[in-house]
Coordinates of C-alpha atoms (C1' of nucleotides) in Angstrom, one line a residue:
Chain A
M4 CA -1.9 6.3 -5.7
K5 CA -2.9 5.8 -2.2
R6 CA -5.0 2.6 -2.2
D7 CA -6.0 -0.1 -4.7
S8 CA -9.5 0.8 -6.0
R9 CA -9.8 -1.8 -8.7
L10 CA -12.5 -3.8 -6.8
S11 CA -14.5 -0.6 -6.2
G12 CA -14.1 0.4 -9.8
V13 CA -15.0 -2.9 -11.4
L14 CA -18.1 -3.2 -9.2
H15 CA -19.1 0.2 -10.2
V16 CA -18.9 -0.8 -13.9
L17 CA -20.8 -4.1 -13.4
L18 CA -23.6 -2.4 -11.5
H19 CA -23.9 0.2 -14.2
M20 CA -24.1 -2.5 -16.8
A21 CA -26.8 -4.3 -14.8
Q22 CA -29.0 -1.2 -15.2
Q23 CA -29.2 -1.3 -19.0
P24 CA -29.1 -3.9 -21.7
G25 CA -25.8 -2.8 -23.3
P26 CA -23.4 -3.4 -24.9
F27 CA -21.1 -0.8 -23.4
T28 CA -17.9 0.3 -25.0
S29 CA -14.8 0.8 -22.9
E30 CA -15.0 4.5 -23.8
T31 CA -18.6 4.9 -22.5
L32 CA -17.7 3.1 -19.3
A33 CA -14.5 5.1 -18.9
K34 CA -16.4 8.4 -19.2
A35 CA -18.9 7.2 -16.6
M36 CA -16.0 6.3 -14.3
D37 CA -14.0 9.4 -15.2
T38 CA -11.0 7.4 -16.2
N39 CA -9.4 5.9 -19.3
P40 CA -10.7 3.2 -21.6
V41 CA -7.6 1.1 -21.2
V42 CA -8.1 1.1 -17.5
I43 CA -11.5 -0.3 -18.0
R44 CA -10.2 -3.1 -20.3
R45 CA -7.6 -3.9 -17.8
I46 CA -9.9 -4.4 -14.8
M47 CA -12.4 -6.2 -17.0
A48 CA -9.9 -8.7 -18.4
G49 CA -10.0 -11.1 -15.5
L50 CA -13.8 -11.1 -15.4
R51 CA -13.8 -12.0 -19.1
E52 CA -11.5 -14.9 -18.5
L53 CA -13.8 -16.2 -15.8
G54 CA -16.9 -15.7 -18.0
Y55 CA -18.6 -13.1 -16.0
V56 CA -18.6 -10.7 -18.9
R57 CA -18.1 -11.0 -22.6
S58 CA -16.6 -8.5 -25.0
E59 CA -16.9 -8.1 -28.7
K60 CA -15.0 -6.1 -31.2
G61 CA -16.1 -3.9 -34.1
H62 CA -19.4 -2.0 -34.8
G63 CA -21.9 -2.7 -32.1
G64 CA -19.3 -4.3 -30.0
G65 CA -18.4 -3.7 -26.3
W66 CA -19.0 -5.3 -23.0
R67 CA -22.0 -7.4 -21.8
L68 CA -22.8 -9.2 -18.7
A69 CA -22.6 -12.9 -19.1
C70 CA -23.4 -14.3 -15.7
D71 CA -26.2 -14.8 -13.2
L72 CA -25.8 -11.8 -10.9
S73 CA -27.3 -13.7 -8.1
K74 CA -24.5 -16.3 -8.3
V75 CA -21.5 -14.0 -8.4
T76 CA -20.3 -12.6 -5.2
L77 CA -18.0 -9.7 -4.5
R78 CA -15.4 -12.3 -3.5
D79 CA -15.6 -13.8 -7.0
V80 CA -15.0 -10.4 -8.5
Y81 CA -12.1 -9.9 -6.2
A82 CA -10.7 -13.2 -7.3
A83 CA -11.2 -12.2 -10.9
L84 CA -8.9 -9.3 -10.3
G85 CA -6.2 -11.7 -9.4
S86 CA -6.7 -11.5 -5.6
P87 CA -4.5 -8.5 -4.9
S88 CA -3.3 -8.2 -1.3
L89 CA -6.0 -7.1 1.0
L90 CA -3.8 -5.7 3.8
A91 CA -1.6 -2.6 3.7
M92 CA 0.7 -4.0 6.3
G93 CA 2.9 -7.1 6.3
N94 CA 5.9 -8.6 7.9
R95 CA 9.3 -7.1 7.3
T96 CA 10.8 -10.5 6.5
E97 CA 8.7 -13.6 5.6
S98 CA 11.0 -16.3 6.7
P99 CA 13.4 -14.7 9.2
G100 CA 16.2 -16.6 10.9
C101 CA 15.9 -14.4 13.9
L102 CA 13.7 -15.9 16.6
V103 CA 12.6 -12.5 17.8
E104 CA 11.2 -11.7 14.3
Q105 CA 9.6 -15.1 14.2
A106 CA 7.8 -14.4 17.4
V107 CA 6.6 -11.0 16.0
N108 CA 5.6 -12.6 12.7
A109 CA 3.6 -15.3 14.4
A110 CA 1.6 -12.8 16.4
L111 CA 1.0 -10.5 13.5
D112 CA 0.2 -13.3 11.0
Q113 CA -2.5 -14.6 13.2
A114 CA -4.2 -11.2 13.4
F115 CA -3.6 -10.5 9.7
H116 CA -5.0 -13.9 8.7
D117 CA -8.1 -13.5 10.8
A118 CA -8.8 -10.1 9.3
E119 CA -8.3 -11.3 5.8
A120 CA -10.5 -14.3 6.4
L121 CA -13.3 -12.1 7.7
L122 CA -13.0 -9.7 4.8
L123 CA -13.2 -12.5 2.3
S124 CA -16.1 -14.0 4.1
R125 CA -18.0 -10.7 4.1
L126 CA -17.3 -10.3 0.4
G127 CA -18.5 -13.8 -0.2
E128 CA -21.8 -13.0 1.4
V129 CA -22.8 -10.3 -1.1
T130 CA -23.9 -11.0 -4.6
L131 CA -24.0 -8.6 -7.5
A132 CA -27.8 -9.1 -7.4
M133 CA -27.9 -7.9 -3.9
L134 CA -25.9 -4.8 -4.8
G135 CA -28.4 -4.2 -7.6
E136 CA -31.2 -4.5 -5.2
D137 CA -29.7 -2.0 -2.8
L138 CA -29.2 0.3 -5.7
R139 CA -32.8 0.0 -6.7
K140 CA -33.8 1.1 -3.2
R141 CA -31.5 4.1 -3.4
L142 CA -33.0 5.1 -6.8
G143 CA -36.4 5.0 -5.1
S144 CA -39.1 6.3 -7.4
R145 CA -36.6 7.8 -9.7
K146 CA -36.2 6.7 -13.3
I147 CA -33.7 4.0 -14.0
H148 CA -30.3 5.6 -14.1
D149 CA -29.0 6.2 -17.6
I150 CA -25.3 5.8 -17.8
S151 CA -25.1 8.5 -20.4
A152 CA -26.3 11.0 -17.8
H153 CA -23.4 10.1 -15.6
R154 CA -21.1 12.7 -17.1
A155 CA -23.0 15.5 -15.4
Chain B
M17 CA 7.8 -1.0 -1.3
K18 CA 5.2 -3.6 -1.4
R19 CA 3.7 -3.3 2.0
D20 CA 4.0 -1.2 5.1
S21 CA 6.3 -3.1 7.5
R22 CA 6.7 -0.5 10.2
L23 CA 4.6 -2.3 12.8
S24 CA 6.5 -5.5 12.2
G25 CA 9.8 -3.6 12.4
V26 CA 9.1 -1.6 15.5
L27 CA 7.9 -4.7 17.3
H28 CA 11.0 -6.5 16.3
V29 CA 13.0 -3.6 17.9
L30 CA 11.0 -3.5 21.1
L31 CA 11.2 -7.3 21.6
H32 CA 15.0 -7.1 21.1
M33 CA 15.2 -4.4 23.6
A34 CA 13.2 -6.4 26.1
Q35 CA 15.8 -9.1 26.1
Q36 CA 18.7 -6.9 27.4
P37 CA 19.0 -4.0 29.7
G38 CA 20.2 -1.4 27.1
P39 CA 20.5 1.3 26.2
F40 CA 20.6 0.6 22.5
T41 CA 21.9 3.0 19.9
S42 CA 20.0 3.5 16.6
E43 CA 23.0 2.1 14.9
T44 CA 23.0 -1.1 16.9
L45 CA 19.3 -1.6 16.3
A46 CA 19.7 -0.8 12.7
K47 CA 22.4 -3.4 12.2
A48 CA 20.2 -6.0 13.9
M49 CA 17.3 -5.0 11.7
D50 CA 19.5 -4.8 8.6
T51 CA 18.4 -1.2 7.9
N52 CA 19.3 2.4 8.5
P53 CA 19.6 4.2 11.8
V54 CA 17.4 7.0 10.6
V55 CA 14.7 4.5 9.8
I56 CA 14.9 3.3 13.4
R57 CA 14.6 6.8 14.8
R58 CA 11.6 7.4 12.5
I59 CA 9.6 4.4 13.6
M60 CA 10.6 5.0 17.3
A61 CA 9.6 8.7 17.3
G62 CA 5.9 8.0 17.9
L63 CA 6.6 5.6 20.7
R64 CA 8.8 8.1 22.4
E65 CA 6.0 10.7 22.3
L66 CA 3.7 8.3 23.9
G67 CA 6.2 7.5 26.6
Y68 CA 6.7 3.8 25.6
V69 CA 10.4 4.4 25.1
R70 CA 13.0 7.1 26.0
S71 CA 16.0 8.3 24.1
E72 CA 19.1 10.0 25.3
K73 CA 21.8 11.8 23.4
G74 CA 25.6 11.7 23.8
H75 CA 27.9 9.1 25.3
G76 CA 26.0 6.2 26.8
G77 CA 22.9 7.4 25.1
G78 CA 20.4 5.5 23.0
W79 CA 17.0 3.9 23.4
R80 CA 15.5 2.4 26.5
L81 CA 12.1 0.8 27.2
A82 CA 10.0 3.0 29.5
C83 CA 6.7 1.2 29.9
D84 CA 5.2 -1.8 31.5
L85 CA 5.3 -4.4 28.7
S86 CA 2.2 -6.1 30.1
K87 CA 0.2 -2.9 29.6
V88 CA 1.1 -2.1 26.1
T89 CA -0.7 -3.9 23.3
L90 CA 0.2 -4.3 19.6
R91 CA -2.7 -1.9 19.0
D92 CA -1.0 0.7 21.1
V93 CA 2.2 0.3 19.1
Y94 CA 0.2 0.6 15.9
A95 CA -1.4 3.8 17.2
A96 CA 2.0 5.1 18.1
L97 CA 3.0 4.7 14.4
G98 CA 0.2 7.1 13.5
S99 CA -2.4 4.5 12.7
P100 CA -1.5 4.0 9.1
S101 CA -4.2 2.5 6.9
L102 CA -4.7 -1.2 7.5
L103 CA -6.3 -2.2 4.2
A104 CA -4.7 -2.1 0.8
M105 CA -8.0 -1.6 -0.9
G106 CA -10.4 1.3 -0.7
N107 CA -13.2 3.0 -2.5
R108 CA -12.5 4.8 -5.8
T109 CA -14.3 7.9 -4.6
E110 CA -15.2 8.6 -1.0
S111 CA -18.3 10.8 -1.4
P112 CA -19.6 10.1 -4.9
G113 CA -22.6 11.8 -6.4
C114 CA -23.4 8.6 -8.4
L115 CA -25.9 6.4 -6.7
V116 CA -24.3 3.3 -8.2
E117 CA -21.0 4.1 -6.7
Q118 CA -22.8 4.9 -3.4
A119 CA -24.3 1.4 -3.4
V120 CA -20.9 -0.1 -4.1
N121 CA -19.2 1.9 -1.4
A122 CA -21.8 1.0 1.1
A123 CA -21.3 -2.7 0.6
L124 CA -17.5 -2.5 0.6
D125 CA -17.3 -0.1 3.5
Q126 CA -19.2 -2.6 5.6
A127 CA -16.8 -5.4 4.8
F128 CA -13.8 -3.2 5.1
H129 CA -14.9 -1.8 8.4
D130 CA -15.6 -5.2 9.9
A131 CA -12.2 -6.4 8.8
E132 CA -10.4 -3.4 10.3
A133 CA -12.3 -3.7 13.5
L134 CA -11.4 -7.3 13.9
L135 CA -7.7 -6.7 13.1
L136 CA -7.6 -3.8 15.7
S137 CA -9.3 -6.0 18.2
R138 CA -6.8 -8.8 17.7
L139 CA -3.9 -6.5 18.0
G140 CA -5.4 -5.1 21.2
E141 CA -5.5 -8.6 22.7
V142 CA -1.7 -9.1 22.5
T143 CA 0.6 -7.3 24.9
L144 CA 4.4 -6.9 24.4
A145 CA 4.8 -9.1 27.5
M146 CA 2.9 -11.9 25.7
L147 CA 5.2 -11.5 22.7
G148 CA 8.2 -11.7 25.0
E149 CA 6.7 -14.9 26.6
D150 CA 6.3 -16.5 23.3
L151 CA 9.8 -15.6 22.4
R152 CA 11.1 -17.2 25.6
K153 CA 9.4 -20.4 24.6
R154 CA 10.9 -20.3 21.1
L155 CA 14.3 -19.7 22.7
G156 CA 13.8 -22.9 24.7
S157 CA 16.9 -23.9 26.6
R158 CA 19.0 -21.6 24.6
K159 CA 21.0 -18.7 26.2
I160 CA 19.2 -15.4 26.1
H161 CA 19.7 -14.0 22.6
D162 CA 22.4 -11.3 22.4
I163 CA 21.5 -8.6 19.9
S164 CA 25.1 -8.2 18.9
A165 CA 25.0 -11.8 17.6
H166 CA 22.2 -10.8 15.3
R167 CA 24.4 -9.8 12.5
A168 CA 25.4 -13.4 11.8
Chain C
dC6 C1' -12.0 -1.2 -47.5
dA7 C1' -13.1 2.2 -44.0
dT8 C1' -14.6 2.4 -39.4
dC9 C1' -15.2 0.9 -34.9
dA10 C1' -13.9 -1.4 -30.7
dT11 C1' -11.2 -4.6 -28.1
dG12 C1' -6.3 -6.4 -26.7
dT13 C1' -2.0 -5.3 -25.3
dA14 C1' 2.6 -3.5 -25.0
dA15 C1' 5.1 0.4 -23.6
dC16 C1' 5.8 4.4 -21.4
dA17 C1' 4.5 8.2 -18.1
dT18 C1' 2.7 9.9 -13.6
dA19 C1' 1.5 9.8 -8.7
dC20 C1' 2.2 8.3 -4.3
dA21 C1' 4.0 6.2 -0.1
dA22 C1' 7.5 3.4 2.4
dA23 C1' 12.2 2.7 2.8
dG24 C1' 16.9 4.0 2.3
dT25 C1' 20.4 7.7 2.4
dT26 C1' 23.0 12.0 3.2
dA27 C1' 23.8 16.0 5.8
dC28 C1' 23.8 18.7 9.6
dA29 C1' 22.0 20.8 13.9
dT30 C1' 21.4 19.8 18.9
dG31 C1' 22.7 18.3 23.2
dA32 C1' 25.2 15.2 26.6
dA33 C1' 29.2 12.8 28.3
dA34 C1' 34.3 12.1 28.4
dC35 C1' 38.7 13.9 28.1
Chain D
dG29 C1' 36.1 24.0 26.5
dT30 C1' 36.7 20.9 23.0
dT31 C1' 36.2 16.4 21.1
dT32 C1' 33.2 12.6 20.6
dC33 C1' 29.0 10.3 20.5
dA34 C1' 24.1 9.9 19.7
dT35 C1' 19.7 11.6 18.8
dG36 C1' 16.4 14.9 15.8
dT37 C1' 15.1 16.1 11.5
dA38 C1' 15.0 17.9 6.9
dA39 C1' 15.9 16.8 2.2
dC40 C1' 16.7 13.8 -1.3
dT41 C1' 16.9 9.2 -3.6
dT42 C1' 15.2 4.6 -4.5
dT43 C1' 11.7 1.3 -5.1
dG44 C1' 7.1 -0.8 -5.9
dT45 C1' 2.5 -0.4 -7.4
dA46 C1' -1.7 1.5 -9.1
dT47 C1' -3.2 4.5 -12.4
dG48 C1' -3.1 7.3 -16.7
dT49 C1' -1.8 7.7 -21.5
dT50 C1' -0.2 6.6 -26.2
dA51 C1' 0.3 3.7 -30.0
dC52 C1' -0.7 0.1 -32.7
dA53 C1' -2.2 -4.7 -33.9
dT54 C1' -6.4 -7.6 -34.3
dG55 C1' -10.8 -8.6 -35.7
dA56 C1' -15.8 -7.5 -36.7
dT57 C1' -19.3 -4.6 -38.9
dG58 C1' -21.2 -1.7 -42.5

DNA sequence: CATCATGTAACATACAAAGTTACATGAAAC
DNA sequence: GTTTCATGTAACTTTGTATGTTACATGATG
């Protein structure tokens, strides 16, 4: 797999859930995302632990939102995934004895750190509610999107 | 392999080369980097094509710097590697039909793009000569580092 | 108790970087 | 000219991680 798409995926799920009351089974969500129910449960596990969503077993069970969408940022969601590494590049050796490599690492670390900080900052500026608002604009006059129609 | 370390690696090689006249065989460089000669040739190929280094076969052959170190930035070196992706994360689907996913992508793309731009900008601010200068400071009063002593 | 849905372990697949082997090409030394 | 050295490159192996899949235990509902 080329790149980590868990953040993209879990946001997709959350935004879908925000459009309808729920609950949603992992299977329903998986169909909408064209993936496997276990994958859904996996990426949702961290959000459940942080209380952003709740899950229930048995008949009528499934996933429900359990947070104020205007208080949860994309950065929070990212953190709920376990804060996977943001950059595809890194240093060859983290604590090299070679002074040459230390000089290289210092220069790269600075650039890497700045980029990571900016990305986290940007993610922290966007709430799930804002995403929902943007979606509403995109939907325009259309009827609220039904997740069950997603399969088309 | 966890993360792409080619940029880190090739910079390490270039900085080593800047400390001594050369030429350097792939094998010598590989030993200094604790890796394989073919890996060296691979990461150096792009730099050769752009004229940053030259290579010669046969006796007395090997790699030599062929550029003004004060004119080549880390961003140039990155480009010579083929501009591999900088971010470890990406969108699930690049051109989704689903409006929900479009909204998610739009938000993430913005953040991703900003972070990539900043990283490239930072890399563009640092020249190989500046790296060499930093290294000189780290070396302090010490004798110029001999690459053959690297194996220690 | 049968059914539904999550929770999770275990295994399979896909992909890219890094490491390795093998050999062709060309240059210098003898 | 032949040997030796060094690059150039293809092909294959190894490794790490995300993703996909199967199987089954757990618990809730009807």
